[in-house]
């Protein structure tokens, strides 16, 4: 995050601050109104040291000469909420959700350094800590983790073979391996997207690349293989792809996914299909979109399979619908196979594309309801 | 569209005052007949003034925007058309026919001088705003030396999917009115007057203004269902308008003093996949709550956005890739823009989805310092980009307002 001192942030902010003058800040949340905090260079006066569980609002006024921060900590210095960068003379607000009763601490940090000027803060009432020892959910995430491990192992192996073919400048071999290598990536795309910077380096389409940034990854090699011919730096790009894929796979091992993550991932894969594959935008040089399409659907199905026992228990009708719609999409895809490869996307008629779009919408809609079912 | 859910403008008077001279004395309302002059007078926006109307005028409900190309190489013909257009715009914004009696009182053997579909309709706060695109300054009309430095060709932004048939243009006409028929009538008649000199390159209808440009207006919602324009530059922000919207003589081209730069982007929204996003997910992508429009971490719509608040575990309350963080003047060195966008639904896309989105219009003093850095940040980092795609793009230099007896762009020609 950019840390521009407020005074330098220019017109926008000055105007904003001016706009706050004379506007009475009203009470937010708690019945007693906001808790006033007077922060100074050597003091942190909090007007109330207890609150009921729920939404707690602090109104911090920096009366000191240093830029300050205000924190609410739970035990063990776990941050419940904080507001940074409070310039001298400013009023800022912090609204914190504190669901559980217990001992907390407030802190002002003049100069934004150190452990701050602490004060005890007690929260009463409130909810019992939820026991989320739902064995079925834990089982689901474990099962999906095994699927991810399986796919990433194959991804590394296949990427290596693809990269070797590119570096040996064996164009035909590389082209024949391209779509099948991407399958393993497309199946786990929601996991890949958790690592913000890696996904674009591996999978950005040419149109996504920012000016001044290098076009790298699968689609750069796709363009070389199908359109512009191998370039002098294709080998370098291939090496980088291999390195990025390995990094991604290493990182994915540490990923802690929740059941809701699985459900959102399953839905996200279908969104991918709806906005990228149905339009033929993903594989714009090789037109191997249908192979990606199938992989997205496979990945989505795997996530739902892991959640199956939970959904079966909580909303069996939804599961029946999902099974039917998955089968429908798979059936349409199967029609476009020729042996072990898919037809090129450009070979599809507008009528067939519309049929796919409709099937994807019919599946995407019930898929979007799974997250709520597993988060109950 | 249900009109009942929208609050009709409470203070159109503000618009009149802002737009400069207001209603010219002695103008007869001949299109609207005799029965309701009072009603007609309240929805007139003055045409003349220091700035063109249709920029800080409280945003009307409907838009018809047209980009045109000049088909003649004859400069005199173009200037003559600008005069003709200005006269027609003066009349139509005053609730009159294009020519006196033009719709039904002309010669029976001649085509009517006014197309007629706005007969009996009041002015409906019609404003007409003109702009000149970069391509007008290519040398055909001896204007190469007059091209303002700020009128740059927009760069290609990441994830753009621009359709050339929805981009660019030598000229633009922005017609805004509280009645779609009035806006369409205005554009249709100006296009008609231009045949032989100009032709339509592309055009866009918009409804349900998706920004407010005055504190007298309720913040409307875009097709994502979110309030849009809470933090917009407003007509009442004199200082901001001076610094961020109006061009000045010392900016480089004296003819642009009091003008502005209009950026138009046709933004297709993938509303079907958006509607499958969870409520919490939608709110995190935007950075506001859907109900009240309050910035995350705050209580009410107009509470100041605070980008320095963190929640449990020190996670930013307004996410790093949230739309309002990336578009915030705080992260853009103080840059702001005046937005004046509209929703659109242009039928359907042929594969079972609505061709829906936001027709984004922004006015700024220097796109190089305002719109372009903002859009670069959004196109590359905004979580919302998963749900939107920019399909059309154009930029225009909007000349200053017209004086009595003057014409659109007279300072340039």
XYZ file of C-alpha atoms in Angstrom, chain B:
413
model
C -37.969 0.920 -16.008
C -40.041 2.169 -13.116
C -39.866 5.878 -12.714
C -41.559 5.758 -9.354
C -38.445 4.379 -7.658
C -36.379 7.322 -8.724
C -36.656 10.701 -7.182
C -37.263 13.327 -9.773
C -34.730 16.140 -9.556
C -35.552 18.382 -6.682
C -33.703 21.455 -7.788
C -33.429 21.811 -11.498
C -33.011 25.490 -10.765
C -29.471 24.729 -9.717
C -28.805 23.433 -13.181
C -30.106 26.558 -14.777
C -27.958 28.750 -12.621
C -24.871 26.654 -13.222
C -25.338 26.445 -16.926
C -24.840 30.151 -17.168
C -27.293 32.605 -18.534
C -30.323 30.431 -17.978
C -33.456 30.890 -20.017
C -33.157 33.714 -22.472
C -35.871 36.252 -21.889
C -38.620 36.382 -24.482
C -38.077 32.891 -25.869
C -41.472 31.524 -26.806
C -42.218 27.896 -26.016
C -43.773 27.030 -29.330
C -43.324 23.246 -29.280
C -45.145 22.696 -26.047
C -48.225 24.717 -26.770
C -50.068 27.047 -24.408
C -51.264 24.813 -21.621
C -48.310 24.356 -19.306
C -45.736 27.091 -19.680
C -44.930 26.908 -15.976
C -44.024 23.263 -16.141
C -42.049 23.795 -19.316
C -40.066 26.646 -17.830
C -38.824 24.588 -14.900
C -37.168 21.983 -17.054
C -35.143 24.251 -19.277
C -31.390 24.250 -18.986
C -29.792 27.391 -20.392
C -27.699 26.873 -23.501
C -25.266 29.787 -23.231
C -22.566 30.327 -20.665
C -18.908 30.087 -19.770
C -19.027 26.292 -20.045
C -21.199 24.030 -22.170
C -24.278 22.681 -20.440
C -24.379 18.926 -19.920
C -21.214 18.707 -17.845
C -22.064 19.978 -14.364
C -25.789 20.109 -15.090
C -27.445 17.717 -12.607
C -27.369 14.480 -14.559
C -30.576 13.853 -16.483
C -32.192 10.419 -16.681
C -31.419 9.557 -20.294
C -28.616 9.801 -22.802
C -28.223 9.601 -26.533
C -24.572 9.905 -27.462
C -23.368 10.005 -31.053
C -19.863 10.038 -32.492
C -19.620 11.367 -36.035
C -17.007 11.522 -38.766
C -16.632 14.532 -41.045
C -17.070 13.440 -44.647
C -16.233 16.719 -46.373
C -12.779 18.230 -46.829
C -14.288 21.711 -47.083
C -13.599 23.675 -43.926
C -16.228 26.304 -44.747
C -18.920 23.616 -44.961
C -17.928 22.295 -41.556
C -18.019 25.760 -39.987
C -21.400 26.411 -41.581
C -22.718 23.150 -40.131
C -21.448 24.072 -36.659
C -23.406 27.339 -36.922
C -26.517 25.486 -38.130
C -26.163 22.933 -35.329
C -25.743 25.634 -32.710
C -28.912 27.406 -33.841
C -30.834 24.120 -33.808
C -29.446 23.273 -30.358
C -30.456 26.689 -29.016
C -34.006 26.045 -30.145
C -34.317 22.402 -29.114
C -32.878 22.956 -25.627
C -35.477 25.709 -25.247
C -38.237 23.220 -26.041
C -38.783 24.459 -29.577
C -38.844 22.791 -32.968
C -35.668 22.796 -35.065
C -37.197 25.493 -37.282
C -40.254 27.596 -36.439
C -43.311 25.524 -37.307
C -40.963 22.966 -38.813
C -42.818 19.838 -37.820
C -46.298 20.370 -39.239
C -46.674 23.976 -40.444
C -44.280 23.982 -43.376
C -44.973 23.536 -47.071
C -47.093 20.471 -47.710
C -44.938 19.522 -50.670
C -41.705 19.635 -48.703
C -40.394 17.279 -46.046
C -40.948 18.760 -42.569
C -38.068 20.800 -41.119
C -38.453 19.048 -37.776
C -38.921 15.291 -37.527
C -41.826 15.805 -35.153
C -41.498 13.129 -32.479
C -40.897 15.740 -29.769
C -44.023 17.730 -30.551
C -46.039 18.230 -27.353
C -43.054 17.231 -25.207
C -41.399 19.768 -22.902
C -37.666 20.510 -23.092
C -37.136 17.837 -20.412
C -33.885 19.487 -19.273
C -32.324 18.699 -22.644
C -28.656 19.602 -22.896
C -26.525 19.235 -26.006
C -22.770 19.103 -25.625
C -20.278 18.925 -28.476
C -16.711 17.615 -28.577
C -13.908 17.356 -31.135
C -11.920 14.112 -31.506
C -8.159 13.845 -32.154
C -8.805 12.858 -35.781
C -10.385 16.262 -36.510
C -6.940 17.807 -36.011
C -5.262 15.681 -38.712
C -4.697 18.473 -41.222
C -7.910 18.236 -43.297
C -9.174 21.535 -41.896
C -5.920 23.310 -41.017
C -6.328 22.510 -37.330
C -3.123 20.522 -36.779
C -1.516 23.383 -34.859
C -4.585 23.796 -32.667
C -4.642 20.262 -31.249
C -4.347 20.491 -27.469
C -1.538 18.426 -25.966
C -4.030 16.950 -23.510
C -6.100 15.539 -26.389
C -3.958 12.421 -26.622
C -4.876 9.218 -28.377
C -5.897 6.922 -25.540
C -3.432 4.079 -24.959
C -4.464 0.443 -25.176
C -5.334 -0.566 -21.626
C -4.848 -4.129 -20.365
C -7.858 -6.376 -21.093
C -9.374 -3.922 -23.570
C -11.446 -5.595 -26.248
C -12.253 -2.592 -28.366
C -14.558 -2.746 -31.337
C -13.385 -0.209 -33.945
C -17.036 0.271 -34.916
C -17.717 1.576 -31.387
C -14.592 3.704 -31.002
C -13.184 7.062 -32.050
C -14.856 9.824 -34.053
C -14.112 13.306 -35.419
C -16.951 14.857 -33.402
C -19.349 13.870 -30.677
C -22.775 15.049 -29.588
C -23.915 14.223 -26.079
C -27.652 14.684 -25.669
C -29.040 14.290 -22.153
C -32.689 14.724 -21.192
C -35.228 13.451 -18.712
C -37.209 11.959 -21.588
C -35.472 9.506 -23.949
C -37.642 10.638 -26.847
C -36.396 14.219 -26.457
C -32.742 13.128 -26.427
C -33.175 10.908 -29.482
C -35.091 13.627 -31.308
C -32.233 16.063 -30.766
C -29.532 13.734 -32.040
C -31.650 12.586 -34.955
C -32.254 16.156 -36.117
C -28.607 17.207 -35.772
C -27.520 14.126 -37.714
C -30.064 14.976 -40.372
C -28.742 18.546 -40.660
C -25.241 17.114 -41.068
C -25.789 14.824 -44.066
C -23.193 15.639 -46.709
C -20.833 17.034 -44.068
C -20.921 14.432 -41.300
C -22.067 10.862 -40.832
C -22.705 8.830 -37.691
C -19.802 6.578 -36.776
C -21.434 4.998 -33.725
C -24.031 5.923 -31.146
C -25.200 4.797 -27.745
C -28.423 5.053 -25.792
C -28.246 5.151 -22.012
C -30.780 5.137 -19.215
C -30.831 5.433 -15.435
C -28.008 7.921 -14.989
C -25.360 5.997 -13.103
C -23.671 9.011 -11.547
C -24.869 12.045 -9.712
C -23.169 15.344 -10.470
C -24.918 17.449 -7.851
C -25.529 17.230 -4.119
C -29.201 17.801 -4.931
C -29.363 14.298 -6.413
C -29.704 10.877 -4.853
C -26.860 8.576 -5.841
C -28.263 6.187 -8.447
C -27.302 2.540 -8.943
C -25.495 0.903 -11.821
C -26.422 -2.515 -13.226
C -24.246 -4.249 -10.633
C -26.823 -2.918 -8.174
C -24.344 -0.617 -6.444
C -24.577 3.107 -5.849
C -22.286 4.730 -8.347
C -20.847 8.211 -8.098
C -20.954 8.768 -4.325
C -17.491 10.248 -4.437
C -17.942 11.963 -7.791
C -16.887 15.547 -8.391
C -20.065 17.564 -7.890
C -21.329 20.785 -9.417
C -21.032 22.433 -6.005
C -17.290 21.695 -5.688
C -16.031 24.939 -7.227
C -12.398 24.362 -6.332
C -12.360 20.821 -7.684
C -14.057 21.864 -10.909
C -11.492 24.615 -11.395
C -8.534 22.328 -10.770
C -9.726 19.029 -12.212
C -12.428 19.638 -14.820
C -12.030 22.964 -16.652
C -9.146 23.501 -19.062
C -7.340 26.843 -18.922
C -5.641 29.033 -21.498
C -2.279 28.403 -19.856
C -2.762 24.648 -20.313
C -1.616 25.223 -23.886
C -4.520 26.043 -26.207
C -6.307 29.311 -25.385
C -9.374 28.240 -27.424
C -9.977 25.454 -24.868
C -10.204 27.801 -21.842
C -13.400 26.860 -20.028
C -13.650 23.580 -21.948
C -12.883 20.058 -20.798
C -11.874 16.632 -22.123
C -14.538 13.966 -22.466
C -13.570 10.294 -22.279
C -16.218 7.767 -23.317
C -15.839 4.044 -22.643
C -18.456 1.445 -23.448
C -18.092 -1.080 -20.646
C -19.856 -4.384 -21.114
C -20.788 -5.970 -17.795
C -20.915 -9.731 -17.423
C -24.018 -9.394 -15.298
C -24.851 -13.114 -15.406
C -21.649 -14.176 -13.643
C -21.776 -11.116 -11.380
C -25.196 -12.248 -10.189
C -23.619 -15.552 -9.100
C -21.089 -13.730 -6.907
C -21.871 -13.738 -3.183
C -23.069 -10.552 -1.532
C -19.884 -10.369 0.502
C -17.818 -11.004 -2.614
C -19.600 -8.225 -4.514
C -19.051 -5.795 -1.644
C -15.363 -6.660 -1.409
C -14.877 -6.175 -5.141
C -16.459 -2.705 -5.040
C -15.311 -1.695 -1.538
C -18.760 -0.499 -0.442
C -21.799 -2.084 1.145
C -24.529 -2.764 -1.380
C -27.403 -1.433 0.713
C -26.303 1.944 2.018
C -23.305 2.474 -0.222
C -21.109 3.114 2.820
C -17.412 2.494 2.223
C -16.348 -0.732 3.965
C -15.296 0.090 7.506
C -17.612 3.113 7.675
C -21.248 3.577 8.588
C -22.938 5.773 5.982
C -22.803 6.484 2.283
C -21.042 9.825 2.450
C -18.613 8.879 5.219
C -15.082 9.536 4.074
C -13.445 6.459 2.515
C -10.608 5.402 4.824
C -8.048 3.224 3.063
C -5.981 2.813 6.214
C -8.428 0.768 8.246
C -7.659 -2.899 8.820
C -9.821 -5.626 10.206
C -9.099 -8.919 11.893
C -5.578 -10.148 11.306
C -4.578 -6.756 9.916
C -6.331 -7.407 6.595
C -7.285 -4.140 4.839
C -11.028 -3.484 5.201
C -11.083 -2.032 1.692
C -9.171 -4.739 -0.195
C -5.976 -3.969 -2.099
C -7.771 -4.773 -5.364
C -11.103 -3.153 -4.489
C -12.503 -0.783 -7.100
C -12.802 2.230 -4.806
C -9.232 1.894 -3.539
C -7.721 1.832 -7.011
C -9.928 4.673 -8.246
C -9.321 6.755 -5.141
C -7.723 10.162 -5.555
C -5.542 9.252 -2.605
C -3.856 6.474 -4.566
C -3.761 8.626 -7.726
C -1.875 11.659 -6.397
C -5.058 13.617 -5.855
C -6.484 13.102 -9.359
C -10.272 13.040 -9.688
C -12.657 13.016 -12.621
C -16.245 14.097 -13.107
C -18.215 11.001 -14.117
C -21.475 11.199 -16.036
C -22.162 7.619 -17.063
C -25.355 5.798 -17.980
C -26.556 2.207 -17.921
C -27.314 0.443 -21.162
C -28.949 -2.767 -22.333
C -28.463 -3.111 -26.079
C -30.618 -6.150 -26.646
C -28.787 -9.448 -26.220
C -25.513 -10.967 -27.350
C -26.707 -13.972 -29.320
C -25.570 -16.546 -26.751
C -28.305 -16.034 -24.191
C -26.989 -13.032 -22.266
C -28.095 -9.425 -22.060
C -25.769 -7.007 -23.845
C -25.669 -4.837 -20.748
C -23.225 -2.493 -19.155
C -22.186 1.000 -18.295
C -21.571 3.707 -20.836
C -18.889 5.576 -18.937
C -18.446 9.279 -19.611
C -15.917 11.352 -17.729
C -14.858 14.979 -17.945
C -11.367 15.942 -16.845
C -8.901 18.755 -17.335
C -5.990 16.609 -18.479
C -6.554 12.923 -19.302
C -2.790 12.337 -19.171
C -2.800 13.095 -15.448
C -6.316 11.957 -14.561
C -8.230 9.402 -16.622
C -5.286 7.501 -18.111
C -3.390 6.730 -14.863
C -6.708 5.867 -13.215
C -7.744 3.450 -15.957
C -4.287 1.872 -16.065
C -4.553 1.119 -12.348
C -8.064 -0.265 -12.743
C -7.420 -2.330 -15.870
C -4.397 -4.007 -14.363
C -5.468 -4.514 -10.738
C -9.204 -3.990 -10.241
C -11.008 -7.118 -9.013
C -14.015 -5.875 -10.962
C -12.234 -6.490 -14.282
C -13.300 -10.122 -14.023
C -16.836 -8.903 -14.617
C -16.379 -6.074 -17.111
C -14.892 -5.638 -20.544
C -14.225 -2.357 -22.318
C -15.637 -2.644 -25.826
C -15.669 0.966 -27.027
C -13.454 3.982 -26.453
C -13.225 7.595 -27.532
C -11.833 10.937 -26.407
C -12.968 14.441 -27.337
C -11.929 18.010 -26.612
C -15.079 19.734 -25.392
C -14.845 23.434 -26.262
C -16.021 26.110 -23.819
C -19.605 27.347 -23.714
C -21.232 29.399 -26.450
C -21.888 33.157 -26.172
C -25.067 34.755 -27.504
C -24.567 34.928 -31.264
C -21.591 32.587 -31.151
C -21.389 28.986 -32.339
C -19.941 25.689 -31.091
C -16.160 25.765 -31.458
C -15.983 29.352 -32.775
C -12.817 29.877 -30.746
C -11.174 27.026 -32.673
C -12.307 28.061 -36.151
